[in-house]
Amino acid sequence: MDGNGRWAQMRGKPRAFGHEAGVEALRNTVRGAGELGIKWLTVYAFSSENWSRPRSEVRDLMTLLKIFIRRDLKEIHREGVRVHVIGERESLSADIRSLLEEAEKLTVNNVNMNVVIAFNYGSRDEITRAAIRMAAGISAGNLDPKAVGPEDFEQYLDTAGIPDPDLIIRTGGEQRLSNFLLWQAAYSEFVFFPFFWPDFNKSSLVEAIHTFSERERRFGGLDAKVKAS
Ligand code: IPE
Ligand code: MG
C-alpha cells in the first residue's frame, strides 16, 4: 500500500491526510476482495523499517491502526473474516499488541475470508527469528538438522499455515519488494500500479486479477504445450 504521502502532497495536504485516505482504500479493498471471493488478502501496513520515519508520522500510523481496528473490527467479524497478524510483536507497545491479539481472538473461528495484517513486519527479521527458533530446537535435540527441509523451516515463519501469495500488488510506482514476504514470494506474480494507494479500489483489484489470469505460471517446470510436444 504505497504512495499515501505523495497522494497527500499532490493535494497540498499533510502526509497524515494521505494515510487516512489510505485506510479508506484499505476498507474498500477488504470489502471488494470479499465480494470477489478472495480467500486470503495480506496487507503491508507497517514495516519494521517504518520506525525510521519522523516520530510524529509513526504516531499517526499507530493511531490509524487503532482507529481501524476499533472502528472496523465489528464489521470484519460480522462478514466472517478471520484476522491474522504477522510481524514482530514483542517490541510493540502493550496497547497495540493487545488490539492485534483481540482482532485475532475475536475472529479465530471465521472462515469466509482471511485478512493478514503485516505489522512491524520485515521479511529479514521474520526469517532471522525463524532461524533462531529452529536452531534452538536443534540444540535442544528436538530436531535433526540433516532431516530439515524448506517445508520444515517455513513452519517457523510468521506465515506458518498461511498460503504463499499468488499475486502481489504494489501501488505508487516503485517496483520492488521492500522486505515483504521474501521467502513466500518465490513464485508470486507481481503487478505494479503507477498510481498511489488511496486511489486503489475494487476495480484496480479486478484489473490486477485479470493481468494475473493472463500470466503463465510454470513454477520452474515447463509449460503444458512444450511438455506435450
Ligand atoms: C503508505 O505510503 C505506506 C505505509 C503505510 C507506511 P507511504 O507513506 O510510503 O507514502 P509515500 O511513498 O511516501 O508517498
Ligand atoms: Mg512509500
PDB file of C-alpha atoms and ligand atoms in Angstrom:
ATOM      1  CA  MET A   1       0.000   0.000   0.000  1.00  0.00           C
ATOM      2  CA  ASP A   2       2.458   2.638  -1.177  1.00  0.00           C
ATOM      3  CA  GLY A   3       2.065   6.294  -2.034  1.00  0.00           C
ATOM      4  CA  ASN A   4      -0.108   7.758   0.737  1.00  0.00           C
ATOM      5  CA  GLY A   5       2.344  10.574   1.432  1.00  0.00           C
ATOM      6  CA  ARG A   6       2.762  11.581  -2.205  1.00  0.00           C
ATOM      7  CA  TRP A   7      -1.005  11.413  -2.737  1.00  0.00           C
ATOM      8  CA  ALA A   8      -1.456  13.957   0.064  1.00  0.00           C
ATOM      9  CA  GLN A   9       1.472  16.129  -1.042  1.00  0.00           C
ATOM     10  CA  MET A  10      -0.028  16.411  -4.523  1.00  0.00           C
ATOM     11  CA  ARG A  11      -3.071  17.938  -2.872  1.00  0.00           C
ATOM     12  CA  GLY A  12      -1.044  20.287  -0.701  1.00  0.00           C
ATOM     13  CA  LYS A  13      -2.032  18.343   2.426  1.00  0.00           C
ATOM     14  CA  PRO A  14      -0.006  16.790   5.253  1.00  0.00           C
ATOM     15  CA  ARG A  15       1.067  13.153   4.897  1.00  0.00           C
ATOM     16  CA  ALA A  16      -1.354  12.114   7.643  1.00  0.00           C
ATOM     17  CA  PHE A  17      -4.206  13.102   5.339  1.00  0.00           C
ATOM     18  CA  GLY A  18      -2.879  10.578   2.827  1.00  0.00           C
ATOM     19  CA  HIS A  19      -2.648   7.859   5.464  1.00  0.00           C
ATOM     20  CA  GLU A  20      -6.270   8.477   6.411  1.00  0.00           C
ATOM     21  CA  ALA A  21      -7.297   8.179   2.774  1.00  0.00           C
ATOM     22  CA  GLY A  22      -5.176   5.032   2.648  1.00  0.00           C
ATOM     23  CA  VAL A  23      -7.222   3.468   5.446  1.00  0.00           C
ATOM     24  CA  GLU A  24     -10.394   4.225   3.489  1.00  0.00           C
ATOM     25  CA  ALA A  25      -8.877   2.492   0.445  1.00  0.00           C
ATOM     26  CA  LEU A  26      -7.964  -0.470   2.650  1.00  0.00           C
ATOM     27  CA  ARG A  27     -11.505  -0.680   3.977  1.00  0.00           C
ATOM     28  CA  ASN A  28     -12.886  -0.735   0.408  1.00  0.00           C
ATOM     29  CA  THR A  29     -10.282  -3.242  -0.700  1.00  0.00           C
ATOM     30  CA  VAL A  30     -11.115  -5.717   2.066  1.00  0.00           C
ATOM     31  CA  ARG A  31     -14.803  -5.376   1.208  1.00  0.00           C
ATOM     32  CA  GLY A  32     -14.148  -5.678  -2.531  1.00  0.00           C
ATOM     33  CA  ALA A  33     -11.891  -8.699  -2.102  1.00  0.00           C
ATOM     34  CA  GLY A  34     -14.628 -10.402  -0.076  1.00  0.00           C
ATOM     35  CA  GLU A  35     -17.171  -9.710  -2.808  1.00  0.00           C
ATOM     36  CA  LEU A  36     -14.788 -11.181  -5.374  1.00  0.00           C
ATOM     37  CA  GLY A  37     -14.466 -14.377  -3.356  1.00  0.00           C
ATOM     38  CA  ILE A  38     -10.799 -13.903  -2.498  1.00  0.00           C
ATOM     39  CA  LYS A  39      -9.935 -16.154   0.427  1.00  0.00           C
ATOM     40  CA  TRP A  40      -6.617 -14.631   1.507  1.00  0.00           C
ATOM     41  CA  LEU A  41      -5.615 -10.983   1.453  1.00  0.00           C
ATOM     42  CA  THR A  42      -2.390  -9.758   3.028  1.00  0.00           C
ATOM     43  CA  VAL A  43      -1.707  -6.074   3.565  1.00  0.00           C
ATOM     44  CA  TYR A  44       1.649  -4.486   4.355  1.00  0.00           C
ATOM     45  CA  ALA A  45       0.526  -1.972   6.957  1.00  0.00           C
ATOM     46  CA  PHE A  46       3.742  -1.080   8.790  1.00  0.00           C
ATOM     47  CA  SER A  47       7.213  -2.359   8.055  1.00  0.00           C
ATOM     48  CA  SER A  48       9.986  -2.931  10.556  1.00  0.00           C
ATOM     49  CA  GLU A  49      11.833  -0.152   8.678  1.00  0.00           C
ATOM     50  CA  ASN A  50       8.995   2.374   9.022  1.00  0.00           C
ATOM     51  CA  TRP A  51      10.254   3.208  12.546  1.00  0.00           C
ATOM     52  CA  SER A  52      12.885   5.376  10.862  1.00  0.00           C
ATOM     53  CA  ARG A  53      10.196   7.880   9.842  1.00  0.00           C
ATOM     54  CA  PRO A  54       9.684  11.047  11.915  1.00  0.00           C
ATOM     55  CA  ARG A  55       8.218  10.230  15.303  1.00  0.00           C
ATOM     56  CA  SER A  56       5.021  12.157  14.577  1.00  0.00           C
ATOM     57  CA  GLU A  57       4.358  10.110  11.438  1.00  0.00           C
ATOM     58  CA  VAL A  58       4.973   6.839  13.295  1.00  0.00           C
ATOM     59  CA  ARG A  59       2.493   8.031  15.906  1.00  0.00           C
ATOM     60  CA  ASP A  60      -0.070   8.867  13.195  1.00  0.00           C
ATOM     61  CA  LEU A  61       0.294   5.395  11.690  1.00  0.00           C
ATOM     62  CA  MET A  62      -0.126   3.707  15.092  1.00  0.00           C
ATOM     63  CA  THR A  63      -3.204   5.824  15.788  1.00  0.00           C
ATOM     64  CA  LEU A  64      -4.690   4.851  12.447  1.00  0.00           C
ATOM     65  CA  LEU A  65      -4.209   1.161  13.176  1.00  0.00           C
ATOM     66  CA  LYS A  66      -6.029   1.629  16.461  1.00  0.00           C
ATOM     67  CA  ILE A  67      -8.864   3.506  14.767  1.00  0.00           C
ATOM     68  CA  PHE A  68      -9.073   0.897  12.014  1.00  0.00           C
ATOM     69  CA  ILE A  69      -9.328  -1.998  14.445  1.00  0.00           C
ATOM     70  CA  ARG A  70     -11.728  -0.206  16.791  1.00  0.00           C
ATOM     71  CA  ARG A  71     -13.981   1.004  14.022  1.00  0.00           C
ATOM     72  CA  ASP A  72     -13.838  -1.860  11.535  1.00  0.00           C
ATOM     73  CA  LEU A  73     -13.302  -4.985  13.584  1.00  0.00           C
ATOM     74  CA  LYS A  74     -17.018  -5.439  14.213  1.00  0.00           C
ATOM     75  CA  GLU A  75     -17.891  -5.284  10.524  1.00  0.00           C
ATOM     76  CA  ILE A  76     -14.966  -7.526   9.605  1.00  0.00           C
ATOM     77  CA  HIS A  77     -16.141 -10.049  12.178  1.00  0.00           C
ATOM     78  CA  ARG A  78     -19.759  -9.804  11.015  1.00  0.00           C
ATOM     79  CA  GLU A  79     -18.624 -10.589   7.478  1.00  0.00           C
ATOM     80  CA  GLY A  80     -16.947 -13.772   8.688  1.00  0.00           C
ATOM     81  CA  VAL A  81     -13.402 -12.528   8.090  1.00  0.00           C
ATOM     82  CA  ARG A  82     -10.591 -14.036  10.115  1.00  0.00           C
ATOM     83  CA  VAL A  83      -7.754 -11.669  11.009  1.00  0.00           C
ATOM     84  CA  HIS A  84      -4.153 -12.867  11.253  1.00  0.00           C
ATOM     85  CA  VAL A  85      -1.205 -10.690  12.172  1.00  0.00           C
ATOM     86  CA  ILE A  86       2.378 -11.265  11.069  1.00  0.00           C
ATOM     87  CA  GLY A  87       5.430  -9.343  12.207  1.00  0.00           C
ATOM     88  CA  GLU A  88       7.454  -8.848  15.348  1.00  0.00           C
ATOM     89  CA  ARG A  89       5.128  -8.348  18.352  1.00  0.00           C
ATOM     90  CA  GLU A  90       7.406  -8.144  21.363  1.00  0.00           C
ATOM     91  CA  SER A  91       8.636  -4.604  20.789  1.00  0.00           C
ATOM     92  CA  LEU A  92       5.201  -3.113  20.095  1.00  0.00           C
ATOM     93  CA  SER A  93       3.520  -1.068  22.801  1.00  0.00           C
ATOM     94  CA  ALA A  94       1.135  -3.008  25.034  1.00  0.00           C
ATOM     95  CA  ASP A  95      -1.990  -1.261  23.730  1.00  0.00           C
ATOM     96  CA  ILE A  96      -1.191  -2.015  20.085  1.00  0.00           C
ATOM     97  CA  ARG A  97      -0.274  -5.589  20.938  1.00  0.00           C
ATOM     98  CA  SER A  98      -3.494  -6.233  22.782  1.00  0.00           C
ATOM     99  CA  LEU A  99      -5.578  -4.743  19.946  1.00  0.00           C
ATOM    100  CA  LEU A 100      -3.896  -7.070  17.459  1.00  0.00           C
ATOM    101  CA  GLU A 101      -4.477 -10.035  19.767  1.00  0.00           C
ATOM    102  CA  GLU A 102      -8.092  -9.005  20.262  1.00  0.00           C
ATOM    103  CA  ALA A 103      -8.653  -8.947  16.481  1.00  0.00           C
ATOM    104  CA  GLU A 104      -7.149 -12.421  16.118  1.00  0.00           C
ATOM    105  CA  LYS A 105      -9.025 -13.895  19.056  1.00  0.00           C
ATOM    106  CA  LEU A 106     -12.407 -12.453  18.153  1.00  0.00           C
ATOM    107  CA  THR A 107     -12.251 -13.733  14.578  1.00  0.00           C
ATOM    108  CA  VAL A 108     -10.480 -17.057  15.129  1.00  0.00           C
ATOM    109  CA  ASN A 109     -13.450 -19.199  14.067  1.00  0.00           C
ATOM    110  CA  ASN A 110     -14.372 -17.187  10.944  1.00  0.00           C
ATOM    111  CA  VAL A 111     -13.991 -18.960   7.627  1.00  0.00           C
ATOM    112  CA  ASN A 112     -15.339 -16.709   4.831  1.00  0.00           C
ATOM    113  CA  MET A 113     -12.106 -14.875   4.205  1.00  0.00           C
ATOM    114  CA  ASN A 114      -8.686 -14.290   5.776  1.00  0.00           C
ATOM    115  CA  VAL A 115      -7.050 -10.908   6.144  1.00  0.00           C
ATOM    116  CA  VAL A 116      -3.398 -10.969   7.133  1.00  0.00           C
ATOM    117  CA  ILE A 117      -2.085  -7.708   8.566  1.00  0.00           C
ATOM    118  CA  ALA A 118       1.684  -7.358   8.245  1.00  0.00           C
ATOM    119  CA  PHE A 119       2.501  -5.018  11.113  1.00  0.00           C
ATOM    120  CA  ASN A 120       6.008  -4.261  12.323  1.00  0.00           C
ATOM    121  CA  TYR A 121       6.825  -6.783   9.633  1.00  0.00           C
ATOM    122  CA  GLY A 122      10.086  -7.233   7.765  1.00  0.00           C
ATOM    123  CA  SER A 123      10.988 -10.394   5.946  1.00  0.00           C
ATOM    124  CA  ARG A 124      14.619 -10.495   7.010  1.00  0.00           C
ATOM    125  CA  ASP A 125      13.553 -10.053  10.608  1.00  0.00           C
ATOM    126  CA  GLU A 126      10.961 -12.822  10.216  1.00  0.00           C
ATOM    127  CA  ILE A 127      13.456 -15.226   8.634  1.00  0.00           C
ATOM    128  CA  THR A 128      16.058 -14.450  11.303  1.00  0.00           C
ATOM    129  CA  ARG A 129      13.575 -15.078  14.116  1.00  0.00           C
ATOM    130  CA  ALA A 130      12.541 -18.334  12.435  1.00  0.00           C
ATOM    131  CA  ALA A 131      16.155 -19.471  12.093  1.00  0.00           C
ATOM    132  CA  ILE A 132      16.845 -18.715  15.751  1.00  0.00           C
ATOM    133  CA  ARG A 133      13.812 -20.710  16.866  1.00  0.00           C
ATOM    134  CA  MET A 134      14.732 -23.620  14.644  1.00  0.00           C
ATOM    135  CA  ALA A 135      18.313 -23.553  15.890  1.00  0.00           C
ATOM    136  CA  ALA A 136      17.001 -23.676  19.460  1.00  0.00           C
ATOM    137  CA  GLY A 137      15.044 -26.800  18.550  1.00  0.00           C
ATOM    138  CA  ILE A 138      18.153 -28.359  17.075  1.00  0.00           C
ATOM    139  CA  SER A 139      20.375 -27.590  20.037  1.00  0.00           C
ATOM    140  CA  ALA A 140      17.714 -28.905  22.411  1.00  0.00           C
ATOM    141  CA  GLY A 141      17.903 -32.159  20.461  1.00  0.00           C
ATOM    142  CA  ASN A 142      14.269 -31.971  19.277  1.00  0.00           C
ATOM    143  CA  LEU A 143      15.167 -31.651  15.623  1.00  0.00           C
ATOM    144  CA  ASP A 144      17.645 -33.435  13.374  1.00  0.00           C
ATOM    145  CA  PRO A 145      19.365 -30.805  11.180  1.00  0.00           C
ATOM    146  CA  LYS A 146      20.023 -33.411   8.465  1.00  0.00           C
ATOM    147  CA  ALA A 147      16.311 -34.027   8.089  1.00  0.00           C
ATOM    148  CA  VAL A 148      15.250 -30.383   7.831  1.00  0.00           C
ATOM    149  CA  GLY A 149      13.826 -29.171   4.517  1.00  0.00           C
ATOM    150  CA  PRO A 150      12.135 -25.952   3.356  1.00  0.00           C
ATOM    151  CA  GLU A 151       8.692 -27.322   4.367  1.00  0.00           C
ATOM    152  CA  ASP A 152      10.023 -27.737   7.908  1.00  0.00           C
ATOM    153  CA  PHE A 153      11.708 -24.365   8.030  1.00  0.00           C
ATOM    154  CA  GLU A 154       8.628 -22.471   6.930  1.00  0.00           C
ATOM    155  CA  GLN A 155       6.702 -23.769   9.927  1.00  0.00           C
ATOM    156  CA  TYR A 156       8.811 -21.342  11.966  1.00  0.00           C
ATOM    157  CA  LEU A 157       7.885 -18.319   9.872  1.00  0.00           C
ATOM    158  CA  ASP A 158       5.125 -15.952  10.999  1.00  0.00           C
ATOM    159  CA  THR A 159       3.169 -17.194   7.977  1.00  0.00           C
ATOM    160  CA  ALA A 160       3.029 -20.843   9.097  1.00  0.00           C
ATOM    161  CA  GLY A 161      -0.372 -22.094   7.946  1.00  0.00           C
ATOM    162  CA  ILE A 162      -0.876 -19.146   5.580  1.00  0.00           C
ATOM    163  CA  PRO A 163      -0.619 -19.968   1.855  1.00  0.00           C
ATOM    164  CA  ASP A 164       2.049 -18.261  -0.265  1.00  0.00           C
ATOM    165  CA  PRO A 165       0.678 -15.278  -2.186  1.00  0.00           C
ATOM    166  CA  ASP A 166      -0.297 -15.958  -5.800  1.00  0.00           C
ATOM    167  CA  LEU A 167      -0.318 -12.270  -6.624  1.00  0.00           C
ATOM    168  CA  ILE A 168       1.482  -9.310  -5.098  1.00  0.00           C
ATOM    169  CA  ILE A 169       0.236  -5.833  -5.969  1.00  0.00           C
ATOM    170  CA  ARG A 170       2.210  -2.669  -5.257  1.00  0.00           C
ATOM    171  CA  THR A 171       0.932   0.822  -5.912  1.00  0.00           C
ATOM    172  CA  GLY A 172       2.938   4.038  -6.037  1.00  0.00           C
ATOM    173  CA  GLY A 173       5.242   3.287  -8.978  1.00  0.00           C
ATOM    174  CA  GLU A 174       8.090   1.576  -7.116  1.00  0.00           C
ATOM    175  CA  GLN A 175       8.909  -1.862  -8.491  1.00  0.00           C
ATOM    176  CA  ARG A 176      10.458  -3.667  -5.571  1.00  0.00           C
ATOM    177  CA  LEU A 177       9.533  -5.911  -2.678  1.00  0.00           C
ATOM    178  CA  SER A 178      10.901  -3.751   0.182  1.00  0.00           C
ATOM    179  CA  ASN A 179      11.401  -6.649   2.590  1.00  0.00           C
ATOM    180  CA  PHE A 180       7.888  -8.057   2.095  1.00  0.00           C
ATOM    181  CA  LEU A 181       7.368 -11.851   2.140  1.00  0.00           C
ATOM    182  CA  LEU A 182      10.770 -12.604   0.601  1.00  0.00           C
ATOM    183  CA  TRP A 183      10.515 -16.328   1.262  1.00  0.00           C
ATOM    184  CA  GLN A 184       6.815 -16.630   0.466  1.00  0.00           C
ATOM    185  CA  ALA A 185       7.013 -14.661  -2.804  1.00  0.00           C
ATOM    186  CA  ALA A 186       9.282 -17.211  -4.508  1.00  0.00           C
ATOM    187  CA  TYR A 187       6.676 -17.919  -7.212  1.00  0.00           C
ATOM    188  CA  SER A 188       4.310 -14.993  -6.804  1.00  0.00           C
ATOM    189  CA  GLU A 189       3.237 -12.912  -9.764  1.00  0.00           C
ATOM    190  CA  PHE A 190       3.719  -9.153  -9.460  1.00  0.00           C
ATOM    191  CA  VAL A 191       1.518  -6.328 -10.629  1.00  0.00           C
ATOM    192  CA  PHE A 192       2.781  -2.772 -10.193  1.00  0.00           C
ATOM    193  CA  PHE A 193       0.490   0.228 -10.464  1.00  0.00           C
ATOM    194  CA  PRO A 194       1.839   3.757 -11.014  1.00  0.00           C
ATOM    195  CA  PHE A 195      -0.950   5.449  -9.056  1.00  0.00           C
ATOM    196  CA  PHE A 196      -0.961   5.989  -5.293  1.00  0.00           C
ATOM    197  CA  TRP A 197      -2.576   3.690  -2.731  1.00  0.00           C
ATOM    198  CA  PRO A 198      -5.506   5.994  -1.772  1.00  0.00           C
ATOM    199  CA  ASP A 199      -6.707   5.692  -5.387  1.00  0.00           C
ATOM    200  CA  PHE A 200      -6.781   1.891  -5.249  1.00  0.00           C
ATOM    201  CA  ASN A 201     -10.270   0.372  -5.350  1.00  0.00           C
ATOM    202  CA  LYS A 202     -12.177  -2.753  -6.262  1.00  0.00           C
ATOM    203  CA  SER A 203     -11.776  -2.162  -9.994  1.00  0.00           C
ATOM    204  CA  SER A 204      -7.971  -1.888  -9.582  1.00  0.00           C
ATOM    205  CA  LEU A 205      -8.152  -5.241  -7.845  1.00  0.00           C
ATOM    206  CA  VAL A 206     -10.181  -6.704 -10.701  1.00  0.00           C
ATOM    207  CA  GLU A 207      -7.667  -5.299 -13.197  1.00  0.00           C
ATOM    208  CA  ALA A 208      -4.750  -6.860 -11.306  1.00  0.00           C
ATOM    209  CA  ILE A 209      -6.506 -10.213 -11.138  1.00  0.00           C
ATOM    210  CA  HIS A 210      -7.196 -10.028 -14.858  1.00  0.00           C
ATOM    211  CA  THR A 211      -3.495  -9.384 -15.543  1.00  0.00           C
ATOM    212  CA  PHE A 212      -2.637 -12.264 -13.206  1.00  0.00           C
ATOM    213  CA  SER A 213      -5.006 -14.603 -15.063  1.00  0.00           C
ATOM    214  CA  GLU A 214      -3.095 -13.997 -18.285  1.00  0.00           C
ATOM    215  CA  ARG A 215       0.257 -14.911 -16.778  1.00  0.00           C
ATOM    216  CA  GLU A 216       1.590 -18.360 -17.298  1.00  0.00           C
ATOM    217  CA  ARG A 217       2.894 -19.894 -14.096  1.00  0.00           C
ATOM    218  CA  ARG A 218       5.384 -22.702 -14.502  1.00  0.00           C
ATOM    219  CA  PHE A 219       6.918 -22.944 -11.000  1.00  0.00           C
ATOM    220  CA  GLY A 220      10.253 -23.865 -12.571  1.00  0.00           C
ATOM    221  CA  GLY A 221       8.724 -26.536 -14.788  1.00  0.00           C
ATOM    222  CA  LEU A 222       7.754 -26.376 -18.444  1.00  0.00           C
ATOM    223  CA  ASP A 223       4.569 -25.029 -19.890  1.00  0.00           C
ATOM    224  CA  ALA A 224       1.904 -27.594 -20.732  1.00  0.00           C
ATOM    225  CA  LYS A 225       2.278 -27.261 -24.529  1.00  0.00           C
ATOM    226  CA  VAL A 226       6.068 -27.701 -24.507  1.00  0.00           C
ATOM    227  CA  LYS A 227       5.765 -30.687 -22.191  1.00  0.00           C
ATOM    228  CA  ALA A 228       3.310 -32.416 -24.531  1.00  0.00           C
ATOM    229  CA  SER A 229       5.440 -31.936 -27.662  1.00  0.00           C
TER     230      SER A 229
HETATM  231  C1  IPE B   1       1.978   4.265   2.716  1.00  0.00           C
HETATM  232  O1  IPE B   1       2.583   5.125   1.815  1.00  0.00           O
HETATM  233  C2  IPE B   1       2.896   3.219   3.254  1.00  0.00           C
HETATM  234  C3  IPE B   1       2.726   2.952   4.706  1.00  0.00           C
HETATM  235  C4  IPE B   1       1.648   2.542   5.251  1.00  0.00           C
HETATM  236  C5  IPE B   1       3.845   3.149   5.637  1.00  0.00           C
HETATM  237  P1  IPE B   1       3.880   5.991   2.129  1.00  0.00           P
HETATM  238  O2  IPE B   1       3.760   6.588   3.484  1.00  0.00           O
HETATM  239  O3  IPE B   1       5.089   5.160   1.877  1.00  0.00           O
HETATM  240  O4  IPE B   1       3.755   7.146   1.039  1.00  0.00           O
HETATM  241  P2  IPE B   1       4.899   7.707   0.092  1.00  0.00           P
HETATM  242  O5  IPE B   1       5.553   6.517  -0.549  1.00  0.00           O
HETATM  243  O6  IPE B   1       5.828   8.464   0.962  1.00  0.00           O
HETATM  244  O7  IPE B   1       4.185   8.551  -0.887  1.00  0.00           O
HETATM  245 MG    MG B   2       6.384   4.805   0.319  1.00  0.00          MG
END
